[in-house]
Amino acid sequence: MKDKRNTKLALNIKAERIRKGLTQFMLAEKINVSESTISLIERALQTPSVFVVYDIANVLEIDINELFKGISF
């Protein structure tokens, strides 16, 4: 079963990536991971490390907190 927090993070990452006009491949290249890693993250099948989330936020030119929006800890 997918964790609700991970699912929300995945949705936030995907929405921001699409909003910025990037493909999964483009984002993956920019943060030096595989396209399949981005796919797994966006489907909430893999939980990204805080370092990967930080890199994603930097590439998307947003505050890292935007990716955690709507998530309760």
mmCIF file with all atom_site columns, C-alpha atoms in Angstrom:
data_model
loop_
_atom_site.group_PDB
_atom_site.id
_atom_site.type_symbol
_atom_site.label_atom_id
_atom_site.label_alt_id
_atom_site.label_comp_id
_atom_site.label_asym_id
_atom_site.label_entity_id
_atom_site.label_seq_id
_atom_site.pdbx_PDB_ins_code
_atom_site.Cartn_x
_atom_site.Cartn_y
_atom_site.Cartn_z
_atom_site.occupancy
_atom_site.B_iso_or_equiv
_atom_site.pdbx_formal_charge
_atom_site.auth_seq_id
_atom_site.auth_comp_id
_atom_site.auth_asym_id
_atom_site.auth_atom_id
_atom_site.pdbx_PDB_model_num
ATOM 1  C CA . MET A 1 1  ? 0.000  0.000  0.000   1.00 0.00 ? 1  MET A CA 1
ATOM 2  C CA . LYS A 1 2  ? 1.286  3.447  -0.892  1.00 0.00 ? 2  LYS A CA 1
ATOM 3  C CA . ASP A 1 3  ? 1.943  5.927  1.881   1.00 0.00 ? 3  ASP A CA 1
ATOM 4  C CA . LYS A 1 4  ? -0.340 8.985  1.593   1.00 0.00 ? 4  LYS A CA 1
ATOM 5  C CA . ARG A 1 5  ? 2.545  11.383 2.193   1.00 0.00 ? 5  ARG A CA 1
ATOM 6  C CA . ASN A 1 6  ? 4.640  9.765  -0.500  1.00 0.00 ? 6  ASN A CA 1
ATOM 7  C CA . THR A 1 7  ? 1.678  9.833  -2.889  1.00 0.00 ? 7  THR A CA 1
ATOM 8  C CA . LYS A 1 8  ? 1.153  13.567 -2.279  1.00 0.00 ? 8  LYS A CA 1
ATOM 9  C CA . LEU A 1 9  ? 4.869  14.267 -2.755  1.00 0.00 ? 9  LEU A CA 1
ATOM 10 C CA . ALA A 1 10 ? 4.763  12.294 -6.007  1.00 0.00 ? 10 ALA A CA 1
ATOM 11 C CA . LEU A 1 11 ? 1.766  14.273 -7.262  1.00 0.00 ? 11 LEU A CA 1
ATOM 12 C CA . ASN A 1 12 ? 3.413  17.572 -6.331  1.00 0.00 ? 12 ASN A CA 1
ATOM 13 C CA . ILE A 1 13 ? 6.631  16.671 -8.147  1.00 0.00 ? 13 ILE A CA 1
ATOM 14 C CA . LYS A 1 14 ? 4.780  15.567 -11.267 1.00 0.00 ? 14 LYS A CA 1
ATOM 15 C CA . ALA A 1 15 ? 2.538  18.650 -11.315 1.00 0.00 ? 15 ALA A CA 1
ATOM 16 C CA . GLU A 1 16 ? 5.485  21.036 -10.956 1.00 0.00 ? 16 GLU A CA 1
ATOM 17 C CA . ARG A 1 17 ? 7.524  19.176 -13.586 1.00 0.00 ? 17 ARG A CA 1
ATOM 18 C CA . ILE A 1 18 ? 4.670  19.391 -16.077 1.00 0.00 ? 18 ILE A CA 1
ATOM 19 C CA . ARG A 1 19 ? 4.033  23.034 -15.191 1.00 0.00 ? 19 ARG A CA 1
ATOM 20 C CA . LYS A 1 20 ? 7.673  23.790 -16.018 1.00 0.00 ? 20 LYS A CA 1
ATOM 21 C CA . GLY A 1 21 ? 7.383  21.941 -19.337 1.00 0.00 ? 21 GLY A CA 1
ATOM 22 C CA . LEU A 1 22 ? 9.921  19.241 -18.554 1.00 0.00 ? 22 LEU A CA 1
ATOM 23 C CA . THR A 1 23 ? 9.700  15.577 -19.471 1.00 0.00 ? 23 THR A CA 1
ATOM 24 C CA . GLN A 1 24 ? 10.710 12.892 -17.011 1.00 0.00 ? 24 GLN A CA 1
ATOM 25 C CA . PHE A 1 25 ? 13.812 12.334 -19.130 1.00 0.00 ? 25 PHE A CA 1
ATOM 26 C CA . MET A 1 26 ? 14.780 16.021 -19.025 1.00 0.00 ? 26 MET A CA 1
ATOM 27 C CA . LEU A 1 27 ? 14.360 16.212 -15.248 1.00 0.00 ? 27 LEU A CA 1
ATOM 28 C CA . ALA A 1 28 ? 16.286 12.978 -14.771 1.00 0.00 ? 28 ALA A CA 1
ATOM 29 C CA . GLU A 1 29 ? 19.212 14.246 -16.838 1.00 0.00 ? 29 GLU A CA 1
ATOM 30 C CA . LYS A 1 30 ? 19.361 17.492 -14.884 1.00 0.00 ? 30 LYS A CA 1
ATOM 31 C CA . ILE A 1 31 ? 19.581 15.741 -11.501 1.00 0.00 ? 31 ILE A CA 1
ATOM 32 C CA . ASN A 1 32 ? 21.704 12.816 -12.709 1.00 0.00 ? 32 ASN A CA 1
ATOM 33 C CA . VAL A 1 33 ? 19.259 9.969  -12.110 1.00 0.00 ? 33 VAL A CA 1
ATOM 34 C CA . SER A 1 34 ? 17.572 7.610  -14.551 1.00 0.00 ? 34 SER A CA 1
ATOM 35 C CA . GLU A 1 35 ? 14.270 8.361  -16.229 1.00 0.00 ? 35 GLU A CA 1
ATOM 36 C CA . SER A 1 36 ? 12.872 5.238  -14.578 1.00 0.00 ? 36 SER A CA 1
ATOM 37 C CA . THR A 1 37 ? 13.777 6.691  -11.167 1.00 0.00 ? 37 THR A CA 1
ATOM 38 C CA . ILE A 1 38 ? 11.673 9.784  -11.894 1.00 0.00 ? 38 ILE A CA 1
ATOM 39 C CA . SER A 1 39 ? 8.849  7.542  -13.098 1.00 0.00 ? 39 SER A CA 1
ATOM 40 C CA . LEU A 1 40 ? 8.978  5.472  -9.904  1.00 0.00 ? 40 LEU A CA 1
ATOM 41 C CA . ILE A 1 41 ? 9.037  8.612  -7.751  1.00 0.00 ? 41 ILE A CA 1
ATOM 42 C CA . GLU A 1 42 ? 6.083  10.156 -9.600  1.00 0.00 ? 42 GLU A CA 1
ATOM 43 C CA . ARG A 1 43 ? 4.067  6.957  -9.190  1.00 0.00 ? 43 ARG A CA 1
ATOM 44 C CA . ALA A 1 44 ? 4.929  6.858  -5.470  1.00 0.00 ? 44 ALA A CA 1
ATOM 45 C CA . LEU A 1 45 ? 6.665  3.512  -5.920  1.00 0.00 ? 45 LEU A CA 1
ATOM 46 C CA . GLN A 1 46 ? 9.994  4.894  -4.722  1.00 0.00 ? 46 GLN A CA 1
ATOM 47 C CA . THR A 1 47 ? 10.555 7.401  -1.947  1.00 0.00 ? 47 THR A CA 1
ATOM 48 C CA . PRO A 1 48 ? 13.188 9.935  -2.991  1.00 0.00 ? 48 PRO A CA 1
ATOM 49 C CA . SER A 1 49 ? 15.954 10.948 -0.624  1.00 0.00 ? 49 SER A CA 1
ATOM 50 C CA . VAL A 1 50 ? 15.885 14.481 0.715   1.00 0.00 ? 50 VAL A CA 1
ATOM 51 C CA . PHE A 1 51 ? 18.865 15.183 -1.549  1.00 0.00 ? 51 PHE A CA 1
ATOM 52 C CA . VAL A 1 52 ? 16.920 14.146 -4.645  1.00 0.00 ? 52 VAL A CA 1
ATOM 53 C CA . VAL A 1 53 ? 13.919 16.239 -3.575  1.00 0.00 ? 53 VAL A CA 1
ATOM 54 C CA . TYR A 1 54 ? 16.276 19.191 -3.053  1.00 0.00 ? 54 TYR A CA 1
ATOM 55 C CA . ASP A 1 55 ? 17.771 18.698 -6.537  1.00 0.00 ? 55 ASP A CA 1
ATOM 56 C CA . ILE A 1 56 ? 14.301 18.452 -8.087  1.00 0.00 ? 56 ILE A CA 1
ATOM 57 C CA . ALA A 1 57 ? 13.230 21.686 -6.384  1.00 0.00 ? 57 ALA A CA 1
ATOM 58 C CA . ASN A 1 58 ? 16.362 23.439 -7.655  1.00 0.00 ? 58 ASN A CA 1
ATOM 59 C CA . VAL A 1 59 ? 15.806 22.300 -11.240 1.00 0.00 ? 59 VAL A CA 1
ATOM 60 C CA . LEU A 1 60 ? 12.149 23.323 -11.057 1.00 0.00 ? 60 LEU A CA 1
ATOM 61 C CA . GLU A 1 61 ? 13.237 26.664 -9.551  1.00 0.00 ? 61 GLU A CA 1
ATOM 62 C CA . ILE A 1 62 ? 10.872 26.390 -6.600  1.00 0.00 ? 62 ILE A CA 1
ATOM 63 C CA . ASP A 1 63 ? 11.265 26.342 -2.839  1.00 0.00 ? 63 ASP A CA 1
ATOM 64 C CA . ILE A 1 64 ? 11.576 22.767 -1.592  1.00 0.00 ? 64 ILE A CA 1
ATOM 65 C CA . ASN A 1 65 ? 8.589  23.414 0.695   1.00 0.00 ? 65 ASN A CA 1
ATOM 66 C CA . GLU A 1 66 ? 6.362  23.644 -2.389  1.00 0.00 ? 66 GLU A CA 1
ATOM 67 C CA . LEU A 1 67 ? 6.972  19.958 -3.030  1.00 0.00 ? 67 LEU A CA 1
ATOM 68 C CA . PHE A 1 68 ? 5.806  19.131 0.507   1.00 0.00 ? 68 PHE A CA 1
ATOM 69 C CA . LYS A 1 69 ? 2.687  21.297 0.267   1.00 0.00 ? 69 LYS A CA 1
ATOM 70 C CA . GLY A 1 70 ? -0.379 19.511 1.633   1.00 0.00 ? 70 GLY A CA 1
ATOM 71 C CA . ILE A 1 71 ? 1.625  16.900 3.524   1.00 0.00 ? 71 ILE A CA 1
ATOM 72 C CA . SER A 1 72 ? 1.165  16.499 7.287   1.00 0.00 ? 72 SER A CA 1
ATOM 73 C CA . PHE A 1 73 ? 3.990  15.080 9.344   1.00 0.00 ? 73 PHE A CA 1
#
